[in-house]
């Protein structure tokens, strides 16, 4: 800056800062995952050191072995909180990041979309009424992430549906009972859903002759004596 024939200069000193990034930020709960943490410092000079930690509850912290500004963890995916402490001279700064373990949930019109039903060990059982068409989606427990499908599932078409759209999937029921929603990922990483329908009851038919019940379908019948051949329409 020049004023009154004189030049003035000044220097602005910025505070050191640090950021923490993850190469992966989410995975399906329980799947094996490797996460690499990288710390990046700005406005530093001289020696810089980093200390990495993780926590599963954001309260109790555990140290992570690091190499310079990076650290790596391999674990069965669960939600973890990460923190790096950067020291530069007499200045200490922190940065945090979060890894999210996605737990699938089934949510649907059977209860007016009220409950996100968590899928445990790959499946969730929902009790449904007979002769209904329900709409549903798979979520991550909130509406932050959801998966749908454009089709309608029924008893004869209920295996390995790939959920790729944001529309509601539909399921037609023929019997009242427990319907098991099986949720996973396919080889392409897309959400896959199949439904195990309740078993159909064994049909029974009474065969009568002259108004008297002779036998019921499904029974083992032993005939003896003399019989005249007749044609029965059931």
mmCIF file of N, CA, C and O in Angstrom, residues 86-169:
data_model
loop_
_atom_site.group_PDB
_atom_site.id
_atom_site.type_symbol
_atom_site.label_atom_id
_atom_site.label_comp_id
_atom_site.label_asym_id
_atom_site.label_seq_id
_atom_site.Cartn_x
_atom_site.Cartn_y
_atom_site.Cartn_z
ATOM 1 N N UNK A 86 -3.441 -32.887 15.710
ATOM 2 C CA UNK A 86 -2.232 -32.409 15.030
ATOM 3 C C UNK A 86 -1.490 -31.451 15.957
ATOM 4 O O UNK A 86 -2.079 -30.536 16.526
ATOM 5 N N UNK A 87 -0.187 -31.674 16.103
ATOM 6 C CA UNK A 87 0.651 -30.797 16.919
ATOM 7 C C UNK A 87 1.727 -30.183 16.039
ATOM 8 O O UNK A 87 2.438 -30.890 15.320
ATOM 9 N N UNK A 88 1.823 -28.868 16.102
ATOM 10 C CA UNK A 88 2.816 -28.128 15.322
ATOM 11 C C UNK A 88 3.402 -27.049 16.231
ATOM 12 O O UNK A 88 2.762 -26.047 16.526
ATOM 13 N N UNK A 89 4.620 -27.329 16.696
ATOM 14 C CA UNK A 89 5.207 -26.405 17.661
ATOM 15 C C UNK A 89 4.393 -26.412 18.948
ATOM 16 O O UNK A 89 4.121 -27.452 19.534
ATOM 17 N N UNK A 90 3.955 -25.250 19.357
ATOM 18 C CA UNK A 90 3.139 -25.162 20.560
ATOM 19 C C UNK A 90 1.650 -25.159 20.280
ATOM 20 O O UNK A 90 0.846 -24.898 21.173
ATOM 21 N N UNK A 91 1.257 -25.440 19.044
ATOM 22 C CA UNK A 91 -0.158 -25.393 18.660
ATOM 23 C C UNK A 91 -0.701 -26.809 18.461
ATOM 24 O O UNK A 91 -0.063 -27.648 17.829
ATOM 25 N N UNK A 92 -1.875 -27.046 19.015
ATOM 26 C CA UNK A 92 -2.558 -28.332 18.852
ATOM 27 C C UNK A 92 -3.944 -28.102 18.266
ATOM 28 O O UNK A 92 -4.699 -27.253 18.753
ATOM 29 N N UNK A 93 -4.269 -28.845 17.210
ATOM 30 C CA UNK A 93 -5.567 -28.736 16.571
ATOM 31 C C UNK A 93 -6.159 -30.137 16.376
ATOM 32 O O UNK A 93 -5.427 -31.114 16.214
ATOM 33 N N UNK A 94 -7.507 -30.225 16.361
ATOM 34 C CA UNK A 94 -8.186 -31.492 16.167
ATOM 35 C C UNK A 94 -9.131 -31.439 14.973
ATOM 36 O O UNK A 94 -9.639 -30.376 14.618
ATOM 37 N N UNK A 95 -9.366 -32.604 14.389
ATOM 38 C CA UNK A 95 -10.371 -32.755 13.332
ATOM 39 C C UNK A 95 -11.042 -34.105 13.523
ATOM 40 O O UNK A 95 -10.434 -35.051 14.047
ATOM 41 N N UNK A 96 -12.296 -34.197 13.112
ATOM 42 C CA UNK A 96 -13.052 -35.438 13.299
ATOM 43 C C UNK A 96 -13.689 -35.889 11.981
ATOM 44 O O UNK A 96 -13.855 -35.108 11.048
ATOM 45 N N UNK A 97 -14.072 -37.167 11.942
ATOM 46 C CA UNK A 97 -14.782 -37.745 10.803
ATOM 47 C C UNK A 97 -15.584 -38.920 11.334
ATOM 48 O O UNK A 97 -15.346 -39.421 12.431
ATOM 49 N N UNK A 98 -16.550 -39.360 10.537
ATOM 50 C CA UNK A 98 -17.434 -40.451 10.976
ATOM 51 C C UNK A 98 -17.570 -41.497 9.875
ATOM 52 O O UNK A 98 -17.753 -41.159 8.707
ATOM 53 N N UNK A 99 -17.491 -42.766 10.279
ATOM 54 C CA UNK A 99 -17.770 -43.881 9.386
ATOM 55 C C UNK A 99 -19.102 -44.483 9.812
ATOM 56 O O UNK A 99 -19.299 -44.803 10.987
ATOM 57 N N UNK A 100 -20.031 -44.650 8.870
ATOM 58 C CA UNK A 100 -21.376 -45.127 9.195
ATOM 59 C C UNK A 100 -21.574 -46.565 8.726
ATOM 60 O O UNK A 100 -21.282 -46.889 7.579
ATOM 61 N N UNK A 101 -22.052 -47.402 9.628
ATOM 62 C CA UNK A 101 -22.438 -48.760 9.274
ATOM 63 C C UNK A 101 -23.926 -48.751 8.967
ATOM 64 O O UNK A 101 -24.743 -48.405 9.818
ATOM 65 N N UNK A 102 -24.275 -49.100 7.738
ATOM 66 C CA UNK A 102 -25.675 -49.080 7.317
ATOM 67 C C UNK A 102 -26.369 -50.337 7.812
ATOM 68 O O UNK A 102 -25.983 -51.461 7.472
ATOM 69 N N UNK A 103 -27.399 -50.153 8.619
ATOM 70 C CA UNK A 103 -28.251 -51.248 9.041
ATOM 71 C C UNK A 103 -29.560 -51.124 8.276
ATOM 72 O O UNK A 103 -30.250 -50.119 8.386
ATOM 73 N N UNK A 104 -29.866 -52.142 7.488
ATOM 74 C CA UNK A 104 -31.081 -52.099 6.680
ATOM 75 C C UNK A 104 -32.322 -52.197 7.558
ATOM 76 O O UNK A 104 -32.339 -52.881 8.583
ATOM 77 N N UNK A 105 -33.376 -51.491 7.135
ATOM 78 C CA UNK A 105 -34.669 -51.527 7.798
ATOM 79 C C UNK A 105 -35.757 -51.707 6.739
ATOM 80 O O UNK A 105 -35.599 -51.282 5.595
ATOM 81 N N UNK A 106 -36.855 -52.337 7.136
ATOM 82 C CA UNK A 106 -38.017 -52.507 6.261
ATOM 83 C C UNK A 106 -39.128 -51.602 6.782
ATOM 84 O O UNK A 106 -39.492 -51.673 7.956
ATOM 85 N N UNK A 107 -39.645 -50.740 5.920
ATOM 86 C CA UNK A 107 -40.709 -49.823 6.335
ATOM 87 C C UNK A 107 -41.801 -49.849 5.281
ATOM 88 O O UNK A 107 -41.511 -49.909 4.079
ATOM 89 N N UNK A 108 -43.078 -49.879 5.723
ATOM 90 C CA UNK A 108 -44.128 -50.052 4.739
ATOM 91 C C UNK A 108 -45.482 -49.516 5.142
ATOM 92 O O UNK A 108 -45.678 -48.996 6.250
ATOM 93 N N UNK A 109 -46.431 -49.679 4.225
ATOM 94 C CA UNK A 109 -47.779 -49.142 4.414
ATOM 95 C C UNK A 109 -48.599 -49.961 5.392
ATOM 96 O O UNK A 109 -49.692 -49.551 5.780
ATOM 97 N N UNK A 110 -48.122 -51.155 5.793
ATOM 98 C CA UNK A 110 -48.877 -51.983 6.729
ATOM 99 C C UNK A 110 -49.110 -51.286 8.071
ATOM 100 O O UNK A 110 -50.039 -51.618 8.785
ATOM 101 N N UNK A 111 -48.246 -50.323 8.432
ATOM 102 C CA UNK A 111 -48.478 -49.557 9.658
ATOM 103 C C UNK A 111 -48.373 -48.054 9.387
ATOM 104 O O UNK A 111 -47.926 -47.285 10.229
ATOM 105 N N UNK A 112 -48.784 -47.674 8.155
ATOM 106 C CA UNK A 112 -48.746 -46.261 7.729
ATOM 107 C C UNK A 112 -47.331 -45.693 7.777
ATOM 108 O O UNK A 112 -47.136 -44.527 8.120
ATOM 109 N N UNK A 113 -46.348 -46.532 7.435
ATOM 110 C CA UNK A 113 -44.949 -46.109 7.350
ATOM 111 C C UNK A 113 -44.418 -45.611 8.697
ATOM 112 O O UNK A 113 -43.564 -44.732 8.764
ATOM 113 N N UNK A 114 -44.913 -46.181 9.772
ATOM 114 C CA UNK A 114 -44.574 -45.657 11.105
ATOM 115 C C UNK A 114 -43.235 -46.172 11.635
ATOM 116 O O UNK A 114 -42.502 -45.428 12.277
ATOM 117 N N UNK A 115 -42.920 -47.427 11.383
ATOM 118 C CA UNK A 115 -41.752 -48.029 12.037
ATOM 119 C C UNK A 115 -40.711 -48.475 11.023
ATOM 120 O O UNK A 115 -41.025 -49.168 10.059
ATOM 121 N N UNK A 116 -39.455 -48.065 11.269
ATOM 122 C CA UNK A 116 -38.325 -48.601 10.518
ATOM 123 C C UNK A 116 -37.904 -49.889 11.228
ATOM 124 O O UNK A 116 -37.285 -49.851 12.285
ATOM 125 N N UNK A 117 -38.272 -51.037 10.653
ATOM 126 C CA UNK A 117 -38.035 -52.335 11.286
ATOM 127 C C UNK A 117 -36.635 -52.833 10.928
ATOM 128 O O UNK A 117 -36.367 -53.166 9.781
ATOM 129 N N UNK A 118 -35.759 -52.887 11.915
ATOM 130 C CA UNK A 118 -34.367 -53.238 11.651
ATOM 131 C C UNK A 118 -34.227 -54.690 11.207
ATOM 132 O O UNK A 118 -34.809 -55.600 11.781
ATOM 133 N N UNK A 119 -33.412 -54.885 10.162
ATOM 134 C CA UNK A 119 -33.100 -56.216 9.660
ATOM 135 C C UNK A 119 -31.959 -56.782 10.501
ATOM 136 O O UNK A 119 -30.879 -56.202 10.569
ATOM 137 N N UNK A 120 -32.201 -57.891 11.171
ATOM 138 C CA UNK A 120 -31.207 -58.510 12.036
ATOM 139 C C UNK A 120 -30.770 -59.827 11.417
ATOM 140 O O UNK A 120 -31.616 -60.663 11.067
ATOM 141 N N UNK A 121 -29.450 -59.972 11.264
ATOM 142 C CA UNK A 121 -28.876 -61.171 10.639
ATOM 143 C C UNK A 121 -29.497 -61.444 9.274
ATOM 144 O O UNK A 121 -29.785 -62.587 8.905
ATOM 145 N N UNK A 122 -29.767 -60.370 8.543
ATOM 146 C CA UNK A 122 -30.184 -60.499 7.153
ATOM 147 C C UNK A 122 -31.669 -60.563 6.902
ATOM 148 O O UNK A 122 -32.095 -60.580 5.750
ATOM 149 N N UNK A 123 -32.510 -60.627 7.963
ATOM 150 C CA UNK A 123 -33.934 -60.752 7.695
ATOM 151 C C UNK A 123 -34.772 -60.027 8.742
ATOM 152 O O UNK A 123 -34.304 -59.724 9.838
ATOM 153 N N UNK A 124 -36.020 -59.747 8.371
ATOM 154 C CA UNK A 124 -36.996 -59.147 9.280
ATOM 155 C C UNK A 124 -38.359 -59.738 8.980
ATOM 156 O O UNK A 124 -38.798 -59.769 7.828
ATOM 157 N N UNK A 125 -39.045 -60.200 10.020
ATOM 158 C CA UNK A 125 -40.367 -60.798 9.861
ATOM 159 C C UNK A 125 -41.443 -59.760 10.131
ATOM 160 O O UNK A 125 -41.430 -59.098 11.173
ATOM 161 N N UNK A 126 -42.368 -59.617 9.173
ATOM 162 C CA UNK A 126 -43.483 -58.679 9.305
ATOM 163 C C UNK A 126 -44.778 -59.490 9.184
ATOM 164 O O UNK A 126 -44.935 -60.290 8.264
ATOM 165 N N UNK A 127 -45.703 -59.293 10.107
ATOM 166 C CA UNK A 127 -46.992 -59.982 10.051
ATOM 167 C C UNK A 127 -47.953 -59.163 9.198
ATOM 168 O O UNK A 127 -48.218 -57.993 9.489
ATOM 169 N N UNK A 128 -48.482 -59.791 8.132
ATOM 170 C CA UNK A 128 -49.336 -59.101 7.175
ATOM 171 C C UNK A 128 -50.701 -59.783 7.079
ATOM 172 O O UNK A 128 -50.842 -60.968 7.378
ATOM 173 N N UNK A 129 -51.690 -59.019 6.631
ATOM 174 C CA UNK A 129 -53.035 -59.537 6.442
ATOM 175 C C UNK A 129 -53.153 -60.202 5.068
ATOM 176 O O UNK A 129 -52.326 -59.990 4.177
ATOM 177 N N UNK A 130 -54.200 -60.976 4.912
ATOM 178 C CA UNK A 130 -54.418 -61.693 3.651
ATOM 179 C C UNK A 130 -55.056 -60.789 2.603
ATOM 180 O O UNK A 130 -55.768 -59.833 2.928
ATOM 181 N N UNK A 131 -54.758 -61.102 1.343
ATOM 182 C CA UNK A 131 -55.404 -60.460 0.190
ATOM 183 C C UNK A 131 -55.254 -58.940 0.198
ATOM 184 O O UNK A 131 -56.211 -58.197 0.016
ATOM 185 N N UNK A 132 -54.012 -58.500 0.412
ATOM 186 C CA UNK A 132 -53.697 -57.076 0.416
ATOM 187 C C UNK A 132 -52.537 -56.819 -0.543
ATOM 188 O O UNK A 132 -51.761 -57.724 -0.880
ATOM 189 N N UNK A 133 -52.423 -55.579 -0.981
ATOM 190 C CA UNK A 133 -51.232 -55.137 -1.701
ATOM 191 C C UNK A 133 -50.603 -54.024 -0.885
ATOM 192 O O UNK A 133 -51.183 -52.945 -0.728
ATOM 193 N N UNK A 134 -49.436 -54.300 -0.325
ATOM 194 C CA UNK A 134 -48.726 -53.336 0.513
ATOM 195 C C UNK A 134 -47.590 -52.689 -0.271
ATOM 196 O O UNK A 134 -46.994 -53.308 -1.159
ATOM 197 N N UNK A 135 -47.282 -51.444 0.084
ATOM 198 C CA UNK A 135 -46.103 -50.771 -0.457
ATOM 199 C C UNK A 135 -45.034 -50.719 0.622
ATOM 200 O O UNK A 135 -45.351 -50.596 1.813
ATOM 201 N N UNK A 136 -43.777 -50.787 0.188
ATOM 202 C CA UNK A 136 -42.700 -50.743 1.192
ATOM 203 C C UNK A 136 -41.385 -50.315 0.540
ATOM 204 O O UNK A 136 -41.247 -50.278 -0.682
ATOM 205 N N UNK A 137 -40.422 -50.004 1.394
ATOM 206 C CA UNK A 137 -39.064 -49.669 0.971
ATOM 207 C C UNK A 137 -38.071 -50.246 1.974
ATOM 208 O O UNK A 137 -38.436 -50.623 3.094
ATOM 209 N N UNK A 138 -36.816 -50.262 1.560
ATOM 210 C CA UNK A 138 -35.710 -50.558 2.461
ATOM 211 C C UNK A 138 -35.015 -49.235 2.766
ATOM 212 O O UNK A 138 -34.747 -48.449 1.855
ATOM 213 N N UNK A 139 -34.732 -48.983 4.047
ATOM 214 C CA UNK A 139 -34.051 -47.741 4.428
ATOM 215 C C UNK A 139 -32.839 -48.058 5.294
ATOM 216 O O UNK A 139 -32.579 -49.213 5.640
ATOM 217 N N UNK A 140 -32.115 -47.010 5.673
ATOM 218 C CA UNK A 140 -30.998 -47.174 6.597
ATOM 219 C C UNK A 140 -31.394 -46.831 8.033
ATOM 220 O O UNK A 140 -30.544 -46.571 8.870
ATOM 221 N N UNK A 141 -32.676 -46.831 8.307
ATOM 222 C CA UNK A 141 -33.148 -46.504 9.651
ATOM 223 C C UNK A 141 -33.695 -45.101 9.750
ATOM 224 O O UNK A 141 -34.374 -44.757 10.719
ATOM 225 N N UNK A 142 -33.388 -44.276 8.762
ATOM 226 C CA UNK A 142 -33.974 -42.948 8.610
ATOM 227 C C UNK A 142 -34.345 -42.826 7.138
ATOM 228 O O UNK A 142 -34.224 -43.771 6.377
ATOM 229 N N UNK A 143 -34.767 -41.654 6.720
ATOM 230 C CA UNK A 143 -35.022 -41.435 5.297
ATOM 231 C C UNK A 143 -33.800 -40.851 4.596
ATOM 232 O O UNK A 143 -33.892 -40.407 3.452
ATOM 233 N N UNK A 144 -32.625 -40.868 5.277
ATOM 234 C CA UNK A 144 -31.412 -40.367 4.622
ATOM 235 C C UNK A 144 -31.065 -41.214 3.403
ATOM 236 O O UNK A 144 -30.584 -40.712 2.392
ATOM 237 N N UNK A 145 -31.278 -42.527 3.526
ATOM 238 C CA UNK A 145 -31.045 -43.450 2.419
ATOM 239 C C UNK A 145 -32.238 -44.377 2.314
ATOM 240 O O UNK A 145 -32.735 -44.886 3.328
ATOM 241 N N UNK A 146 -32.716 -44.602 1.099
ATOM 242 C CA UNK A 146 -33.808 -45.549 0.903
ATOM 243 C C UNK A 146 -33.679 -46.183 -0.473
ATOM 244 O O UNK A 146 -33.121 -45.594 -1.392
ATOM 245 N N UNK A 147 -34.216 -47.406 -0.577
ATOM 246 C CA UNK A 147 -34.148 -48.155 -1.832
ATOM 247 C C UNK A 147 -35.533 -48.695 -2.157
ATOM 248 O O UNK A 147 -36.255 -49.156 -1.261
ATOM 249 N N UNK A 148 -35.905 -48.655 -3.430
ATOM 250 C CA UNK A 148 -37.219 -49.116 -3.850
ATOM 251 C C UNK A 148 -37.151 -49.904 -5.139
ATOM 252 O O UNK A 148 -36.073 -50.185 -5.674
ATOM 253 N N UNK A 149 -38.335 -50.246 -5.652
ATOM 254 C CA UNK A 149 -38.442 -51.024 -6.876
ATOM 255 C C UNK A 149 -39.783 -50.707 -7.514
ATOM 256 O O UNK A 149 -40.751 -50.410 -6.824
ATOM 257 N N UNK A 150 -39.851 -50.772 -8.838
ATOM 258 C CA UNK A 150 -41.072 -50.389 -9.546
ATOM 259 C C UNK A 150 -42.099 -51.516 -9.655
ATOM 260 O O UNK A 150 -43.208 -51.292 -10.124
ATOM 261 N N UNK A 151 -41.748 -52.730 -9.245
ATOM 262 C CA UNK A 151 -42.622 -53.863 -9.495
ATOM 263 C C UNK A 151 -43.464 -54.285 -8.313
ATOM 264 O O UNK A 151 -43.405 -53.700 -7.231
ATOM 265 N N UNK A 152 -44.259 -55.341 -8.543
ATOM 266 C CA UNK A 152 -45.110 -55.908 -7.504
ATOM 267 C C UNK A 152 -44.734 -57.372 -7.307
ATOM 268 O O UNK A 152 -44.769 -58.171 -8.248
ATOM 269 N N UNK A 153 -44.399 -57.729 -6.098
ATOM 270 C CA UNK A 153 -43.988 -59.083 -5.748
ATOM 271 C C UNK A 153 -45.204 -59.906 -5.334
ATOM 272 O O UNK A 153 -46.126 -59.383 -4.700
ATOM 273 N N UNK A 154 -45.199 -61.182 -5.700
ATOM 274 C CA UNK A 154 -46.229 -62.096 -5.215
ATOM 275 C C UNK A 154 -45.574 -63.438 -4.883
ATOM 276 O O UNK A 154 -44.355 -63.591 -4.985
ATOM 277 N N UNK A 155 -46.398 -64.402 -4.490
ATOM 278 C CA UNK A 155 -45.841 -65.679 -4.036
ATOM 279 C C UNK A 155 -44.985 -66.356 -5.102
ATOM 280 O O UNK A 155 -43.978 -67.005 -4.787
ATOM 281 N N UNK A 156 -45.378 -66.220 -6.360
ATOM 282 C CA UNK A 156 -44.661 -66.889 -7.447
ATOM 283 C C UNK A 156 -43.511 -66.066 -8.007
ATOM 284 O O UNK A 156 -42.841 -66.494 -8.938
ATOM 285 N N UNK A 157 -43.300 -64.888 -7.456
ATOM 286 C CA UNK A 157 -42.265 -63.993 -7.990
ATOM 287 C C UNK A 157 -41.715 -63.188 -6.816
ATOM 288 O O UNK A 157 -41.939 -61.989 -6.704
ATOM 289 N N UNK A 158 -40.999 -63.869 -5.936
ATOM 290 C CA UNK A 158 -40.599 -63.235 -4.683
ATOM 291 C C UNK A 158 -39.128 -63.433 -4.336
ATOM 292 O O UNK A 158 -38.731 -63.257 -3.187
ATOM 293 N N UNK A 159 -38.309 -63.802 -5.314
ATOM 294 C CA UNK A 159 -36.902 -64.108 -5.033
ATOM 295 C C UNK A 159 -35.955 -63.153 -5.754
ATOM 296 O O UNK A 159 -36.085 -62.924 -6.951
ATOM 297 N N UNK A 160 -35.027 -62.587 -4.978
ATOM 298 C CA UNK A 160 -33.921 -61.795 -5.520
ATOM 299 C C UNK A 160 -34.372 -60.628 -6.389
ATOM 300 O O UNK A 160 -34.065 -60.553 -7.575
ATOM 301 N N UNK A 161 -35.099 -59.717 -5.790
ATOM 302 C CA UNK A 161 -35.445 -58.470 -6.448
ATOM 303 C C UNK A 161 -34.345 -57.453 -6.194
ATOM 304 O O UNK A 161 -33.945 -57.232 -5.061
ATOM 305 N N UNK A 162 -33.864 -56.805 -7.241
ATOM 306 C CA UNK A 162 -32.858 -55.758 -7.106
ATOM 307 C C UNK A 162 -33.560 -54.414 -6.927
ATOM 308 O O UNK A 162 -34.374 -54.015 -7.754
ATOM 309 N N UNK A 163 -33.255 -53.736 -5.826
ATOM 310 C CA UNK A 163 -33.897 -52.458 -5.514
ATOM 311 C C UNK A 163 -33.011 -51.322 -6.021
ATOM 312 O O UNK A 163 -32.012 -50.980 -5.398
ATOM 313 N N UNK A 164 -33.427 -50.736 -7.158
ATOM 314 C CA UNK A 164 -32.596 -49.737 -7.814
ATOM 315 C C UNK A 164 -33.263 -48.376 -7.909
ATOM 316 O O UNK A 164 -32.590 -47.374 -8.149
ATOM 317 N N UNK A 165 -34.582 -48.314 -7.772
ATOM 318 C CA UNK A 165 -35.279 -47.043 -7.973
ATOM 319 C C UNK A 165 -35.618 -46.411 -6.628
ATOM 320 O O UNK A 165 -35.388 -46.988 -5.561
ATOM 321 N N UNK A 166 -36.202 -45.219 -6.682
ATOM 322 C CA UNK A 166 -36.631 -44.540 -5.470
ATOM 323 C C UNK A 166 -38.139 -44.694 -5.262
ATOM 324 O O UNK A 166 -38.712 -44.081 -4.376
ATOM 325 N N UNK A 167 -38.796 -45.525 -6.108
ATOM 326 C CA UNK A 167 -40.233 -45.724 -5.982
ATOM 327 C C UNK A 167 -40.542 -46.805 -4.951
ATOM 328 O O UNK A 167 -39.660 -47.564 -4.542
ATOM 329 N N UNK A 168 -41.794 -46.886 -4.543
ATOM 330 C CA UNK A 168 -42.188 -47.893 -3.568
ATOM 331 C C UNK A 168 -42.329 -49.251 -4.223
ATOM 332 O O UNK A 168 -42.959 -49.381 -5.275
ATOM 333 N N UNK A 169 -41.751 -50.271 -3.594
ATOM 334 C CA UNK A 169 -41.992 -51.635 -4.022
ATOM 335 C C UNK A 169 -43.354 -52.067 -3.496
ATOM 336 O O UNK A 169 -43.879 -51.489 -2.544
#
